[in-house]
GROMACS .gro file of C-alpha atoms in nm:
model
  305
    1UNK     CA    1   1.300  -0.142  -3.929
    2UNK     CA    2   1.560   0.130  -3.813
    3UNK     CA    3   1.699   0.029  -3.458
    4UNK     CA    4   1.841   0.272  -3.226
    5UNK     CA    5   2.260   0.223  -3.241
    6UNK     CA    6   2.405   0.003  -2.943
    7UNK     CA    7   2.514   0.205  -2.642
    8UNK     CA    8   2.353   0.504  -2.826
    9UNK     CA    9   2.331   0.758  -2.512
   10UNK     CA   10   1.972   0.895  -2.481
   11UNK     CA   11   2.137   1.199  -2.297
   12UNK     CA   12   2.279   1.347  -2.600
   13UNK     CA   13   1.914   1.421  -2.677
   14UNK     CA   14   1.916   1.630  -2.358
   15UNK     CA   15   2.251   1.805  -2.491
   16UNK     CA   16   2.047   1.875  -2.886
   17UNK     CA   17   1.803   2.015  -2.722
   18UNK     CA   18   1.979   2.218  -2.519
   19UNK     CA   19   2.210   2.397  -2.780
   20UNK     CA   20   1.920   2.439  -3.010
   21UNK     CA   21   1.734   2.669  -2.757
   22UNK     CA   22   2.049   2.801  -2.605
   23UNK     CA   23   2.297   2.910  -2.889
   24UNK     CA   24   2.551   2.879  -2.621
   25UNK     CA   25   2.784   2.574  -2.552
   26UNK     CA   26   2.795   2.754  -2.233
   27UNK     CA   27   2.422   2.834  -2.137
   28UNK     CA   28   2.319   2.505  -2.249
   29UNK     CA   29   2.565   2.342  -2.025
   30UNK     CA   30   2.429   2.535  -1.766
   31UNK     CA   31   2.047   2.459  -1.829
   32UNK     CA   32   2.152   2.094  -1.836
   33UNK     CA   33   2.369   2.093  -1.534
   34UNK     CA   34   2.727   1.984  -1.678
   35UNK     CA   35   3.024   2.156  -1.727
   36UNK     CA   36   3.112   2.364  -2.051
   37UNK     CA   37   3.381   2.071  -2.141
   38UNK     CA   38   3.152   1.813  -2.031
   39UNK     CA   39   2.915   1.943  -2.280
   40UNK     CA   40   3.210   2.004  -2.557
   41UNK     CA   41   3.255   1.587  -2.532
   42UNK     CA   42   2.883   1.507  -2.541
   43UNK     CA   43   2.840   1.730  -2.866
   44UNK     CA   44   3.112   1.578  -3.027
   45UNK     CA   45   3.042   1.212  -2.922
   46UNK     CA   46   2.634   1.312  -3.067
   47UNK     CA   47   2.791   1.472  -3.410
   48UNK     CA   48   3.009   1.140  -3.451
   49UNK     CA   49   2.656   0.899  -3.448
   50UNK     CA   50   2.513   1.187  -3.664
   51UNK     CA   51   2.832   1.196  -3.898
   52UNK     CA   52   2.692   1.590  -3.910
   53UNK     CA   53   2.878   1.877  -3.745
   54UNK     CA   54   2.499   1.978  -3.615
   55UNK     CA   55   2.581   2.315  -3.484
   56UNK     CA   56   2.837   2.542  -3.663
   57UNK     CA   57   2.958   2.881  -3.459
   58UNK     CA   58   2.895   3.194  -3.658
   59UNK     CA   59   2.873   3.564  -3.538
   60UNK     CA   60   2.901   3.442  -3.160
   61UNK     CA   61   2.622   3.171  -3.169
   62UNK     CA   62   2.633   2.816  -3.249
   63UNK     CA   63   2.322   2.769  -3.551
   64UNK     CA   64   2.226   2.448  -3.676
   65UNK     CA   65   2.288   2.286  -3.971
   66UNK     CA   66   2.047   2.182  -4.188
   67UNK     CA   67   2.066   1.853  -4.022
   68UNK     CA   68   2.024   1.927  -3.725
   69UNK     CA   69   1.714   2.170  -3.836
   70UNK     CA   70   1.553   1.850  -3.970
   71UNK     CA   71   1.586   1.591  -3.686
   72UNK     CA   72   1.504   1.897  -3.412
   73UNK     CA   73   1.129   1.869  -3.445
   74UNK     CA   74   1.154   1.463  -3.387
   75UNK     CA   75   1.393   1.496  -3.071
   76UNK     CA   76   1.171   1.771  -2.950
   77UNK     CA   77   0.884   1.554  -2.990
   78UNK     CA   78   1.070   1.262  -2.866
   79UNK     CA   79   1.172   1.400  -2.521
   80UNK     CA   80   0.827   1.541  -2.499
   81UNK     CA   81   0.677   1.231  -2.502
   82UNK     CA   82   0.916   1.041  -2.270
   83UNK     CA   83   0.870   1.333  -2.022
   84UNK     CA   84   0.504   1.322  -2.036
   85UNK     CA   85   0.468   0.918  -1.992
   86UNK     CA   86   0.728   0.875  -1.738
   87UNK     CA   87   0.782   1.131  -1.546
   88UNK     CA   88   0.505   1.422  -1.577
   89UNK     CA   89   0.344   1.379  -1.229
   90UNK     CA   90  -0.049   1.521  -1.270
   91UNK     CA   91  -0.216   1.721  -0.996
   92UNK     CA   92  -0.445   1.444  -0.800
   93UNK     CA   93  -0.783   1.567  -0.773
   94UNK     CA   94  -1.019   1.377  -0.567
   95UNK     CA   95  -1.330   1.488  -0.671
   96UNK     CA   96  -1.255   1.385  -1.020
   97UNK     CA   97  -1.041   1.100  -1.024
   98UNK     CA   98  -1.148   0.759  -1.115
   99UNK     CA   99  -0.859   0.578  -0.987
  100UNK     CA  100  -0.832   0.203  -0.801
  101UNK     CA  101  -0.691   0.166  -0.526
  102UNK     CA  102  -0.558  -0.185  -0.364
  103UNK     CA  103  -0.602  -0.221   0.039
  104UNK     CA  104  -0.426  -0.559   0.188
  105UNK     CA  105  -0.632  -0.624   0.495
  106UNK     CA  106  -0.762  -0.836   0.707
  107UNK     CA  107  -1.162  -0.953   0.705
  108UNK     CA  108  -1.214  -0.814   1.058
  109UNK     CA  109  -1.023  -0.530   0.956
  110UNK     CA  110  -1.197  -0.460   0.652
  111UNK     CA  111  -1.518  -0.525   0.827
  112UNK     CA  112  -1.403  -0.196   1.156
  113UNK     CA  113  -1.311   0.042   0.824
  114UNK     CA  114  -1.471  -0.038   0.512
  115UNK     CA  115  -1.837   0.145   0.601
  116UNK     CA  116  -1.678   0.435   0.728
  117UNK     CA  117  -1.449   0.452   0.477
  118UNK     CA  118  -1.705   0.407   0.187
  119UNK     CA  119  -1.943   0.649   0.364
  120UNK     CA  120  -1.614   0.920   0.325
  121UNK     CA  121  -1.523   0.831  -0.026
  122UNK     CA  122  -1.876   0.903  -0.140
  123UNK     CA  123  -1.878   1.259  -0.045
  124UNK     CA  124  -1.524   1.357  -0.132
  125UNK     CA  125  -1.420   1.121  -0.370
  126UNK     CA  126  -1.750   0.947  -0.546
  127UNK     CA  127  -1.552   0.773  -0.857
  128UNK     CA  128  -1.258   0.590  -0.649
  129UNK     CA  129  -1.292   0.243  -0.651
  130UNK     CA  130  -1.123   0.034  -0.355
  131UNK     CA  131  -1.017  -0.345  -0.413
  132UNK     CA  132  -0.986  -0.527  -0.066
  133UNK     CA  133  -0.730  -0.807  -0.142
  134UNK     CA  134  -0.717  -1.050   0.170
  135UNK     CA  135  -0.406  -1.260   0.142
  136UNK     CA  136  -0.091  -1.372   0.389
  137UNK     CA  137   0.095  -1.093   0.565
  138UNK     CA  138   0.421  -1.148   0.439
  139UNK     CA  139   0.265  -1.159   0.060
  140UNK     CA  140   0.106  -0.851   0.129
  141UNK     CA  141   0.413  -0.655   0.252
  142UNK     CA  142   0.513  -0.799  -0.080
  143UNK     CA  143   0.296  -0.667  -0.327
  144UNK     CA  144   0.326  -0.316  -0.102
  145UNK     CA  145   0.709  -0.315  -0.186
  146UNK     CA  146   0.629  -0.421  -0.526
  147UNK     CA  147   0.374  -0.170  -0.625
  148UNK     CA  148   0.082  -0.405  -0.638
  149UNK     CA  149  -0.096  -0.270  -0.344
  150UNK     CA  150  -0.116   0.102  -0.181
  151UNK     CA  151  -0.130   0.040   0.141
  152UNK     CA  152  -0.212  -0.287   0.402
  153UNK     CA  153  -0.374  -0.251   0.763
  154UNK     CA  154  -0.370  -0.560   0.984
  155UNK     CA  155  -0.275  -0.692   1.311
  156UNK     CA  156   0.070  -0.680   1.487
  157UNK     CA  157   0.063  -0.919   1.757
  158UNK     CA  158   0.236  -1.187   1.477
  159UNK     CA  159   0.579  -0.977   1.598
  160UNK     CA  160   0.779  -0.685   1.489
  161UNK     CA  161   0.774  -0.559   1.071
  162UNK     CA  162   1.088  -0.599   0.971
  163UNK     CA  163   1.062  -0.420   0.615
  164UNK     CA  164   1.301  -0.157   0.633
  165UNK     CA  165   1.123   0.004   0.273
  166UNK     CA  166   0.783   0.000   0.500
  167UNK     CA  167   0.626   0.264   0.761
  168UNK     CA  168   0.427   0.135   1.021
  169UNK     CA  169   0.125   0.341   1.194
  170UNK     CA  170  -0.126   0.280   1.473
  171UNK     CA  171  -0.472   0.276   1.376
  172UNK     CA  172  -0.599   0.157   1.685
  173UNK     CA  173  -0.565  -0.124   1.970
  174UNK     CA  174  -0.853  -0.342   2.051
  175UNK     CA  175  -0.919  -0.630   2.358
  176UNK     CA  176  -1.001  -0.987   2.314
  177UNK     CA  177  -1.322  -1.085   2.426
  178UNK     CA  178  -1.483  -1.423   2.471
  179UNK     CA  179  -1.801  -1.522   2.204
  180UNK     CA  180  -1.997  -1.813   2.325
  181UNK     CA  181  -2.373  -1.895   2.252
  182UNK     CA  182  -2.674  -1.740   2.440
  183UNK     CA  183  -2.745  -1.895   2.765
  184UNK     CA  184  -2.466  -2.125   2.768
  185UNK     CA  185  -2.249  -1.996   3.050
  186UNK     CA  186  -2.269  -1.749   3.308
  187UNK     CA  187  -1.971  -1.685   3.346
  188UNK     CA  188  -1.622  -1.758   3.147
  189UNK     CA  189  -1.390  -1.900   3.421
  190UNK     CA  190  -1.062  -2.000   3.287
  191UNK     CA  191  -1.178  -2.334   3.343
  192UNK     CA  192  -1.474  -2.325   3.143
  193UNK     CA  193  -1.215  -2.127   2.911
  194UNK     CA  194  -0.990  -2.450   2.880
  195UNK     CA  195  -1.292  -2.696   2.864
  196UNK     CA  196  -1.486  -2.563   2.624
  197UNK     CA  197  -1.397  -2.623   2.224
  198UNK     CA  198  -1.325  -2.383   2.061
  199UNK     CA  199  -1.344  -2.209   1.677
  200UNK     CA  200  -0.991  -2.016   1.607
  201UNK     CA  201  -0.973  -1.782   1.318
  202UNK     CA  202  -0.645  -1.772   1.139
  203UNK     CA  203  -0.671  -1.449   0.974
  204UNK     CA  204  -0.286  -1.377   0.886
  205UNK     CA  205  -0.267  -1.756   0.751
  206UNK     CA  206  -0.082  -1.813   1.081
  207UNK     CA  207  -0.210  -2.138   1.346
  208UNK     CA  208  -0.094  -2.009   1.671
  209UNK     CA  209  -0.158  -1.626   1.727
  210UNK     CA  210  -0.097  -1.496   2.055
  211UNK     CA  211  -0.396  -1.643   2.271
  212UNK     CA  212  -0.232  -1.953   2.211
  213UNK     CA  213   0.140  -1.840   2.288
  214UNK     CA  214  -0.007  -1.715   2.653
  215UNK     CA  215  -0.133  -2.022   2.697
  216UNK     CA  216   0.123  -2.238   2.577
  217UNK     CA  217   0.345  -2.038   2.870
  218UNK     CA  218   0.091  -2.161   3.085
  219UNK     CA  219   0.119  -2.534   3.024
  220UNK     CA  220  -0.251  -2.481   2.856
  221UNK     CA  221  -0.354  -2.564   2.498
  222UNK     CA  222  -0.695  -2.511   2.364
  223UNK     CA  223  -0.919  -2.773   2.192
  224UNK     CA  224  -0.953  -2.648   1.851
  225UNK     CA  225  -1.246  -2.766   1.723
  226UNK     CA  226  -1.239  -2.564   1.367
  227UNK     CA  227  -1.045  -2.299   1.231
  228UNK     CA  228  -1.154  -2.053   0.965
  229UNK     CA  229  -0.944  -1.779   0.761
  230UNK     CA  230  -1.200  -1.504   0.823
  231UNK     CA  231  -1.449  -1.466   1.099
  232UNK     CA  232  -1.786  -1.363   0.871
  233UNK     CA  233  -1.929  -1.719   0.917
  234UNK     CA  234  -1.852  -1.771   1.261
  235UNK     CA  235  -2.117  -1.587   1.480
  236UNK     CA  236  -2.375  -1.859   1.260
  237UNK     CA  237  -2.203  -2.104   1.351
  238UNK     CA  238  -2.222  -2.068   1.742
  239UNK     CA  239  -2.568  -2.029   1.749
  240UNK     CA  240  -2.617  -2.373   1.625
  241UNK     CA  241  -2.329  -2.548   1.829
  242UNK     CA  242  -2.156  -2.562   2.193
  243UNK     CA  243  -1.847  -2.366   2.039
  244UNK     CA  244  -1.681  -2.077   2.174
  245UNK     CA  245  -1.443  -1.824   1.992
  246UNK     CA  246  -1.232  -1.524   2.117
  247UNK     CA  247  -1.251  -1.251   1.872
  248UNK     CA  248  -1.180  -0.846   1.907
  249UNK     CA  249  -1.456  -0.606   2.101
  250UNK     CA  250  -1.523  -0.395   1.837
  251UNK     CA  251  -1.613  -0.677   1.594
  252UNK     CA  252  -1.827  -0.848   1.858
  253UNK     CA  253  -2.023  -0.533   1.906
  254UNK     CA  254  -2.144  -0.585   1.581
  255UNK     CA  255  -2.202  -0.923   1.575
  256UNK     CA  256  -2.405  -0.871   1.896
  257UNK     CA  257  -2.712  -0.682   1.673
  258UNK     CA  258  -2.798  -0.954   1.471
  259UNK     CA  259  -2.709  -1.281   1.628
  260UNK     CA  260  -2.795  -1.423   1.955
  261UNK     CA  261  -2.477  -1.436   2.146
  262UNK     CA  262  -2.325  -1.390   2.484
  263UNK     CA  263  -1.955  -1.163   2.547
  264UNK     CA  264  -1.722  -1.248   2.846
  265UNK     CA  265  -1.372  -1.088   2.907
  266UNK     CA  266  -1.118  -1.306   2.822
  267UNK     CA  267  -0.987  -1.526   3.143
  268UNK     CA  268  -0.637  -1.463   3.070
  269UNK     CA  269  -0.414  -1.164   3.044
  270UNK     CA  270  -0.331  -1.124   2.656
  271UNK     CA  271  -0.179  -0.797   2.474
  272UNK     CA  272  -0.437  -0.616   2.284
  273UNK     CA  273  -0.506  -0.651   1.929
  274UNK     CA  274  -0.318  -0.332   1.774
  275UNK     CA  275  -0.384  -0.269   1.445
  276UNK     CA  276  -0.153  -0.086   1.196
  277UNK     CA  277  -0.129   0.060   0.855
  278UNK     CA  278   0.163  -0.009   0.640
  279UNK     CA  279   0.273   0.208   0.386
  280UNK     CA  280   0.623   0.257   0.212
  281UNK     CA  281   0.827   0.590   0.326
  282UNK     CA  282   0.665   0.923   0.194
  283UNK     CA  283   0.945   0.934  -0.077
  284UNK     CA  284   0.845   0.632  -0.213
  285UNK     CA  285   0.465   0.690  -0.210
  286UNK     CA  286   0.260   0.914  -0.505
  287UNK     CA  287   0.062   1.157  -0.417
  288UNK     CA  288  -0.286   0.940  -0.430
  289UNK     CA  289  -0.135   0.698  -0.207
  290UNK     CA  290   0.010   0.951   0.036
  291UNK     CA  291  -0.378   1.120   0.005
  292UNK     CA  292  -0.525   0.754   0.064
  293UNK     CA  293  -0.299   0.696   0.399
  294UNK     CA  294  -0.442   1.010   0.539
  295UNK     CA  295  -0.810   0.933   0.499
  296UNK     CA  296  -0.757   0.520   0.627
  297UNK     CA  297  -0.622   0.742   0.940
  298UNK     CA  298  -0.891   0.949   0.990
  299UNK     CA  299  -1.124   0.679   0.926
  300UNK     CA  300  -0.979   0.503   1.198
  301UNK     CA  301  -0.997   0.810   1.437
  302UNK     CA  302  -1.181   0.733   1.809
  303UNK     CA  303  -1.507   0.843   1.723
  304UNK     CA  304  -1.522   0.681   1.358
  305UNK     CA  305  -1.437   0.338   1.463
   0.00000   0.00000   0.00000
């Protein structure tokens, strides 16, 4: 097996090439952006691995040697290929394209964009597959750095992103509500609110999100009575139990349609839920991904959410 020789520099390649098509120690220089003596060393240092003069200057052109005319159609070929698998950028078409794309998110997240999103995928982009990966924030801002995932859209009440590689973008703000079984209060006093045991979902992977930092400056801490990672099995479980939960509007909205609880406004004063998509700086970002940020923010337009 022949092995490339150590330190070989791939950019003489670049300098073949160039004096092949060019005739001109000059022109190719130019095409290649180097200087004409620049250019004179690279030659040299390429017809030293060669032990082959390569190009010979007669009547006011530099023609290859025989040499050179046999290894030409291999470094052609060679370049070609590199150029095509690394750096040849296709047009992304939509329509066509059968790509998969990873969102980080968050189940309550997921479950505000995911039918809206589908719905839109199906008429402009019917062979893109989406994989929903739910997993801790941090490890998601990971895998977005990384490569592993194209964009992540969660909650920011945790504190500020500090990611300098990652842009950060409001999709929308929500307010915490109160979820309680039918019938079982009247009203949500912050009494009742303190009294009552509650289910806390720990979406992030984090114990104390900010209803509990209010009410830890209050001298106040909840009974916790179970905490989940995700909030799909919750609604079931208050309408077999004397739990309560606080949990986004737009969420309870839809839990509201199929399962027989009551809403109260929270008794404290909390920030809203604001959630953001992350996604690394536009230079960073291929075109699909920049193409996929733009339709998770329309999705997340007023009147789609």
């Amino acid at each position: 097996m022949h092995s490339i020789p150590h330190a070989f520099d791939l950019n003489l390649l670049l300098v073949f090439r160039a004096l092949y098509q060019h005739k001109s120690v000059a022109k190719a220089a130019e095409s290649i952006y180097i200087s004409a003596s620049a250019f004179s060393h690279a030659l040299n240092r390429l017809r030293d691995v060669m032990e082959d003069p390569l190009f010979v200057r007669m009547k006011g052109e530099m023609l290859p040697t025989k040499k050179a005319e046999e290894i030409a159609p291999s470094i052609f070929e060679s370049l070609a290929l590199i150029s095509q698998q690394l750096f040849q950028v296709e047009p992304f078409d939509p329509i066509s394209s059968t790509m998969e794309f990873v969102i980080g998110t968050t189940d309550y997240t997921a479950f505000c964009v995911l039918p809206s999103l589908m719905k839109r995928l199906s008429v402009i982009a019917p062979n893109i597959k989406i994989r929903i990966m739910f997993e801790q924030q941090e490890a998601l801002f990971q895998s977005l750095v990384l490569g592993h995932v194209d964009a992540v859209i969660g909650y920011s009440e945790q504190g500020e992103m500090n990611h300098s590689a990652i842009v950060e973008q409001l999709c929308f703000s929500d307010r915490y509500v109160v979820v309680v079984p039918k019938r079982l209060y009247s009203t949500m006093r912050l009494e009742d609110y303190v009294e009552a045991k509650h289910i806390r979902v720990s979406a992030w992977g984090e114990h104390h999100g900010i209803v509990d930092r209010v009410l830890k400056t209050m001298g106040i801490t909840r009974q916790i009575a179970l905490e989940l990672p995700n909030m799909m099995v919750a609604p079931y479980i208050l309408e077999s139990s004397n739990l309560i939960m606080t949990l986004p509007s737009k969420a309870v909205e839809q839990f509201r349609t199929i399962h027989e609880i009551d809403v109260f406004d929270l008794p404290i004063k909390v920030p809203d839920y604001t959630v953001n998509l992350y996604t690394l700086a536009s230079h960073q970002t291929t075109s699909p991904q920049s193409w996929l940020s733009q339709i998770l923010l329309n999705v997340f337009e007023p009147a789609n959410i």
